[in-house]
Amino acid sequence: MGRLYILEATNAGNFSVNLRFNDGSCQTVNIGEFIQQHPHPQYNKYLNERKFKEFTLENGNIVWGKNWDLVFPIEQLYAGKIE
């Protein structure tokens, strides 16, 4: 298989997202835990549930903010654990 990417992302509540990948697998990832463990003004605003829900899919990855304020390696999302 070629490049791994996200086909669909939905809000799962509690600052988590459900992700469906192009190989058919699915994963739920808690993004809030990462933000709480790595406080930064650029990230902290996404602990607001309204802002958190404003993610988009771009180039096969889930991103927050116009300038990709928050983005994660696809391999970590696929594994279900952000480091």
Short mmCIF file of N, CA and C in Angstrom, two decimals:
data_model
loop_
_atom_site.label_atom_id
_atom_site.label_comp_id
_atom_site.label_asym_id
_atom_site.label_seq_id
_atom_site.Cartn_x
_atom_site.Cartn_y
_atom_site.Cartn_z
N MET A 1 0.84 -1.19 0.00
CA MET A 1 0.00 0.00 0.00
C MET A 1 0.88 1.24 0.00
N GLY A 2 0.38 2.28 -0.58
CA GLY A 2 1.12 3.54 -0.66
C GLY A 2 1.01 4.35 0.62
N ARG A 3 0.87 5.62 0.45
CA ARG A 3 0.84 6.57 1.55
C ARG A 3 -0.41 6.37 2.42
N LEU A 4 -0.21 6.41 3.73
CA LEU A 4 -1.30 6.31 4.70
C LEU A 4 -1.89 7.70 4.92
N TYR A 5 -3.23 7.80 4.90
CA TYR A 5 -3.86 9.09 5.15
C TYR A 5 -5.26 8.87 5.73
N ILE A 6 -5.80 9.95 6.28
CA ILE A 6 -7.12 9.94 6.92
C ILE A 6 -8.18 10.25 5.86
N LEU A 7 -9.22 9.43 5.82
CA LEU A 7 -10.34 9.66 4.92
C LEU A 7 -11.46 10.45 5.59
N GLU A 8 -11.63 10.20 6.89
CA GLU A 8 -12.76 10.80 7.62
C GLU A 8 -12.36 11.03 9.06
N ALA A 9 -12.79 12.17 9.61
CA ALA A 9 -12.54 12.50 11.02
C ALA A 9 -13.83 13.08 11.59
N THR A 10 -14.24 12.56 12.75
CA THR A 10 -15.43 13.06 13.43
C THR A 10 -15.11 13.28 14.90
N ASN A 11 -15.81 14.22 15.49
CA ASN A 11 -15.65 14.50 16.90
C ASN A 11 -16.21 13.34 17.72
N ALA A 12 -15.43 12.85 18.69
CA ALA A 12 -15.87 11.74 19.53
C ALA A 12 -16.24 12.20 20.94
N GLY A 13 -16.15 13.51 21.20
CA GLY A 13 -16.42 14.04 22.53
C GLY A 13 -15.19 13.92 23.42
N ASN A 14 -15.18 14.67 24.51
CA ASN A 14 -14.06 14.65 25.46
C ASN A 14 -12.72 14.90 24.78
N PHE A 15 -12.70 15.80 23.80
CA PHE A 15 -11.47 16.18 23.08
C PHE A 15 -10.81 15.00 22.40
N SER A 16 -11.62 14.09 21.88
CA SER A 16 -11.15 12.94 21.12
C SER A 16 -11.75 13.01 19.72
N VAL A 17 -11.07 12.33 18.79
CA VAL A 17 -11.56 12.25 17.42
C VAL A 17 -11.58 10.80 16.96
N ASN A 18 -12.58 10.47 16.16
CA ASN A 18 -12.64 9.18 15.49
C ASN A 18 -12.04 9.38 14.10
N LEU A 19 -11.09 8.52 13.75
CA LEU A 19 -10.42 8.64 12.47
C LEU A 19 -10.60 7.37 11.66
N ARG A 20 -10.86 7.54 10.37
CA ARG A 20 -10.93 6.40 9.45
C ARG A 20 -9.84 6.60 8.40
N PHE A 21 -8.98 5.60 8.27
CA PHE A 21 -7.82 5.68 7.38
C PHE A 21 -8.09 4.99 6.05
N ASN A 22 -7.25 5.28 5.08
CA ASN A 22 -7.45 4.75 3.73
C ASN A 22 -7.21 3.25 3.63
N ASP A 23 -6.66 2.62 4.67
CA ASP A 23 -6.52 1.16 4.63
C ASP A 23 -7.72 0.46 5.27
N GLY A 24 -8.75 1.25 5.65
CA GLY A 24 -9.96 0.70 6.23
C GLY A 24 -9.97 0.65 7.74
N SER A 25 -8.84 0.91 8.37
CA SER A 25 -8.80 0.86 9.83
C SER A 25 -9.36 2.15 10.43
N CYS A 26 -9.76 2.05 11.70
CA CYS A 26 -10.31 3.18 12.44
C CYS A 26 -9.59 3.30 13.77
N GLN A 27 -9.53 4.51 14.28
CA GLN A 27 -8.85 4.75 15.54
C GLN A 27 -9.53 5.93 16.24
N THR A 28 -9.64 5.86 17.56
CA THR A 28 -10.09 7.01 18.35
C THR A 28 -8.89 7.52 19.11
N VAL A 29 -8.62 8.82 18.97
CA VAL A 29 -7.43 9.42 19.58
C VAL A 29 -7.86 10.58 20.48
N ASN A 30 -7.34 10.59 21.71
CA ASN A 30 -7.61 11.67 22.64
C ASN A 30 -6.56 12.76 22.44
N ILE A 31 -6.96 13.86 21.84
CA ILE A 31 -6.06 14.98 21.58
C ILE A 31 -5.92 15.84 22.83
N GLY A 32 -6.96 15.90 23.64
CA GLY A 32 -6.96 16.72 24.85
C GLY A 32 -5.85 16.34 25.81
N GLU A 33 -5.56 15.06 25.93
CA GLU A 33 -4.47 14.62 26.82
C GLU A 33 -3.15 15.24 26.38
N PHE A 34 -2.88 15.25 25.10
CA PHE A 34 -1.64 15.84 24.59
C PHE A 34 -1.58 17.32 24.95
N ILE A 35 -2.67 18.05 24.69
CA ILE A 35 -2.68 19.49 24.95
C ILE A 35 -2.47 19.77 26.43
N GLN A 36 -3.10 19.01 27.30
CA GLN A 36 -2.94 19.21 28.74
C GLN A 36 -1.52 18.90 29.20
N GLN A 37 -0.88 17.93 28.59
CA GLN A 37 0.48 17.56 28.98
C GLN A 37 1.54 18.46 28.35
N HIS A 38 1.18 19.20 27.31
CA HIS A 38 2.12 20.07 26.60
C HIS A 38 1.51 21.46 26.44
N PRO A 39 1.29 22.16 27.56
CA PRO A 39 0.64 23.47 27.47
C PRO A 39 1.45 24.46 26.62
N HIS A 40 0.75 25.15 25.78
CA HIS A 40 1.35 26.16 24.91
C HIS A 40 0.21 27.06 24.43
N PRO A 41 0.40 28.36 24.42
CA PRO A 41 -0.70 29.25 23.99
C PRO A 41 -1.30 28.88 22.65
N GLN A 42 -0.49 28.40 21.74
CA GLN A 42 -0.99 28.02 20.42
C GLN A 42 -1.92 26.81 20.50
N TYR A 43 -1.70 25.92 21.46
CA TYR A 43 -2.50 24.71 21.62
C TYR A 43 -3.67 24.88 22.59
N ASN A 44 -3.44 25.65 23.65
CA ASN A 44 -4.40 25.74 24.75
C ASN A 44 -5.79 26.16 24.31
N LYS A 45 -5.87 26.98 23.28
CA LYS A 45 -7.19 27.44 22.82
C LYS A 45 -8.07 26.29 22.34
N TYR A 46 -7.45 25.15 22.00
CA TYR A 46 -8.22 24.00 21.51
C TYR A 46 -8.77 23.15 22.65
N LEU A 47 -8.52 23.57 23.90
CA LEU A 47 -9.19 22.95 25.04
C LEU A 47 -10.58 23.56 25.23
N ASN A 48 -10.91 24.55 24.41
CA ASN A 48 -12.26 25.07 24.32
C ASN A 48 -12.99 24.15 23.35
N GLU A 49 -14.04 23.50 23.80
CA GLU A 49 -14.71 22.49 22.99
C GLU A 49 -15.20 23.01 21.64
N ARG A 50 -15.67 24.24 21.62
CA ARG A 50 -16.13 24.84 20.36
C ARG A 50 -14.97 24.95 19.37
N LYS A 51 -13.82 25.45 19.83
CA LYS A 51 -12.64 25.57 18.96
C LYS A 51 -12.13 24.19 18.54
N PHE A 52 -12.16 23.24 19.48
CA PHE A 52 -11.66 21.91 19.19
C PHE A 52 -12.41 21.28 18.01
N LYS A 53 -13.71 21.49 17.97
CA LYS A 53 -14.55 20.88 16.94
C LYS A 53 -14.33 21.48 15.55
N GLU A 54 -13.52 22.52 15.44
CA GLU A 54 -13.32 23.20 14.16
C GLU A 54 -12.17 22.60 13.35
N PHE A 55 -11.80 21.36 13.59
CA PHE A 55 -10.72 20.74 12.82
C PHE A 55 -11.17 20.49 11.39
N THR A 56 -10.19 20.33 10.51
CA THR A 56 -10.46 20.02 9.11
C THR A 56 -9.50 18.91 8.66
N LEU A 57 -9.81 18.31 7.53
CA LEU A 57 -8.90 17.36 6.90
C LEU A 57 -8.21 18.08 5.75
N GLU A 58 -6.90 18.06 5.78
CA GLU A 58 -6.12 18.68 4.71
C GLU A 58 -4.96 17.75 4.36
N ASN A 59 -4.84 17.46 3.10
CA ASN A 59 -3.77 16.58 2.62
C ASN A 59 -3.74 15.25 3.38
N GLY A 60 -4.91 14.75 3.75
CA GLY A 60 -4.99 13.45 4.41
C GLY A 60 -4.65 13.46 5.88
N ASN A 61 -4.57 14.63 6.49
CA ASN A 61 -4.28 14.72 7.92
C ASN A 61 -5.30 15.64 8.58
N ILE A 62 -5.49 15.46 9.88
CA ILE A 62 -6.40 16.31 10.65
C ILE A 62 -5.61 17.49 11.20
N VAL A 63 -6.15 18.69 11.01
CA VAL A 63 -5.45 19.90 11.44
C VAL A 63 -6.43 20.85 12.13
N TRP A 64 -5.85 21.68 12.98
CA TRP A 64 -6.61 22.73 13.66
C TRP A 64 -5.94 24.05 13.31
N GLY A 65 -6.76 25.05 12.99
CA GLY A 65 -6.26 26.39 12.69
C GLY A 65 -5.91 26.58 11.22
N LYS A 66 -6.01 27.83 10.77
CA LYS A 66 -5.72 28.16 9.37
C LYS A 66 -4.28 27.85 9.00
N ASN A 67 -3.39 28.03 9.94
CA ASN A 67 -1.96 27.81 9.68
C ASN A 67 -1.46 26.52 10.31
N TRP A 68 -2.37 25.56 10.45
CA TRP A 68 -2.02 24.27 11.03
C TRP A 68 -1.41 24.46 12.42
N ASP A 69 -2.14 25.18 13.29
CA ASP A 69 -1.69 25.40 14.67
C ASP A 69 -1.39 24.09 15.36
N LEU A 70 -2.19 23.10 15.07
CA LEU A 70 -2.09 21.80 15.74
C LEU A 70 -2.23 20.72 14.69
N VAL A 71 -1.20 19.89 14.55
CA VAL A 71 -1.19 18.80 13.59
C VAL A 71 -0.27 17.72 14.16
N PHE A 72 -0.56 16.46 13.85
CA PHE A 72 0.19 15.35 14.43
C PHE A 72 0.68 14.41 13.34
N PRO A 73 1.79 13.72 13.60
CA PRO A 73 2.27 12.73 12.62
C PRO A 73 1.21 11.65 12.39
N ILE A 74 0.97 11.35 11.15
CA ILE A 74 -0.07 10.39 10.79
C ILE A 74 0.19 9.02 11.43
N GLU A 75 1.45 8.63 11.57
CA GLU A 75 1.78 7.34 12.16
C GLU A 75 1.33 7.26 13.62
N GLN A 76 1.47 8.39 14.35
CA GLN A 76 1.03 8.41 15.75
C GLN A 76 -0.49 8.35 15.84
N LEU A 77 -1.17 9.06 14.97
CA LEU A 77 -2.63 9.01 14.96
C LEU A 77 -3.09 7.59 14.63
N TYR A 78 -2.44 6.96 13.69
CA TYR A 78 -2.78 5.60 13.30
C TYR A 78 -2.59 4.62 14.46
N ALA A 79 -1.54 4.84 15.25
CA ALA A 79 -1.27 4.00 16.42
C ALA A 79 -2.20 4.32 17.59
N GLY A 80 -2.86 5.49 17.54
CA GLY A 80 -3.79 5.87 18.60
C GLY A 80 -3.13 6.52 19.80
N LYS A 81 -1.88 6.89 19.68
CA LYS A 81 -1.14 7.49 20.81
C LYS A 81 -0.25 8.60 20.29
N ILE A 82 -0.49 9.82 20.78
CA ILE A 82 0.33 10.96 20.39
C ILE A 82 1.43 11.13 21.43
N GLU A 83 2.64 11.24 20.96
CA GLU A 83 3.80 11.38 21.87
C GLU A 83 4.33 12.79 21.87
#
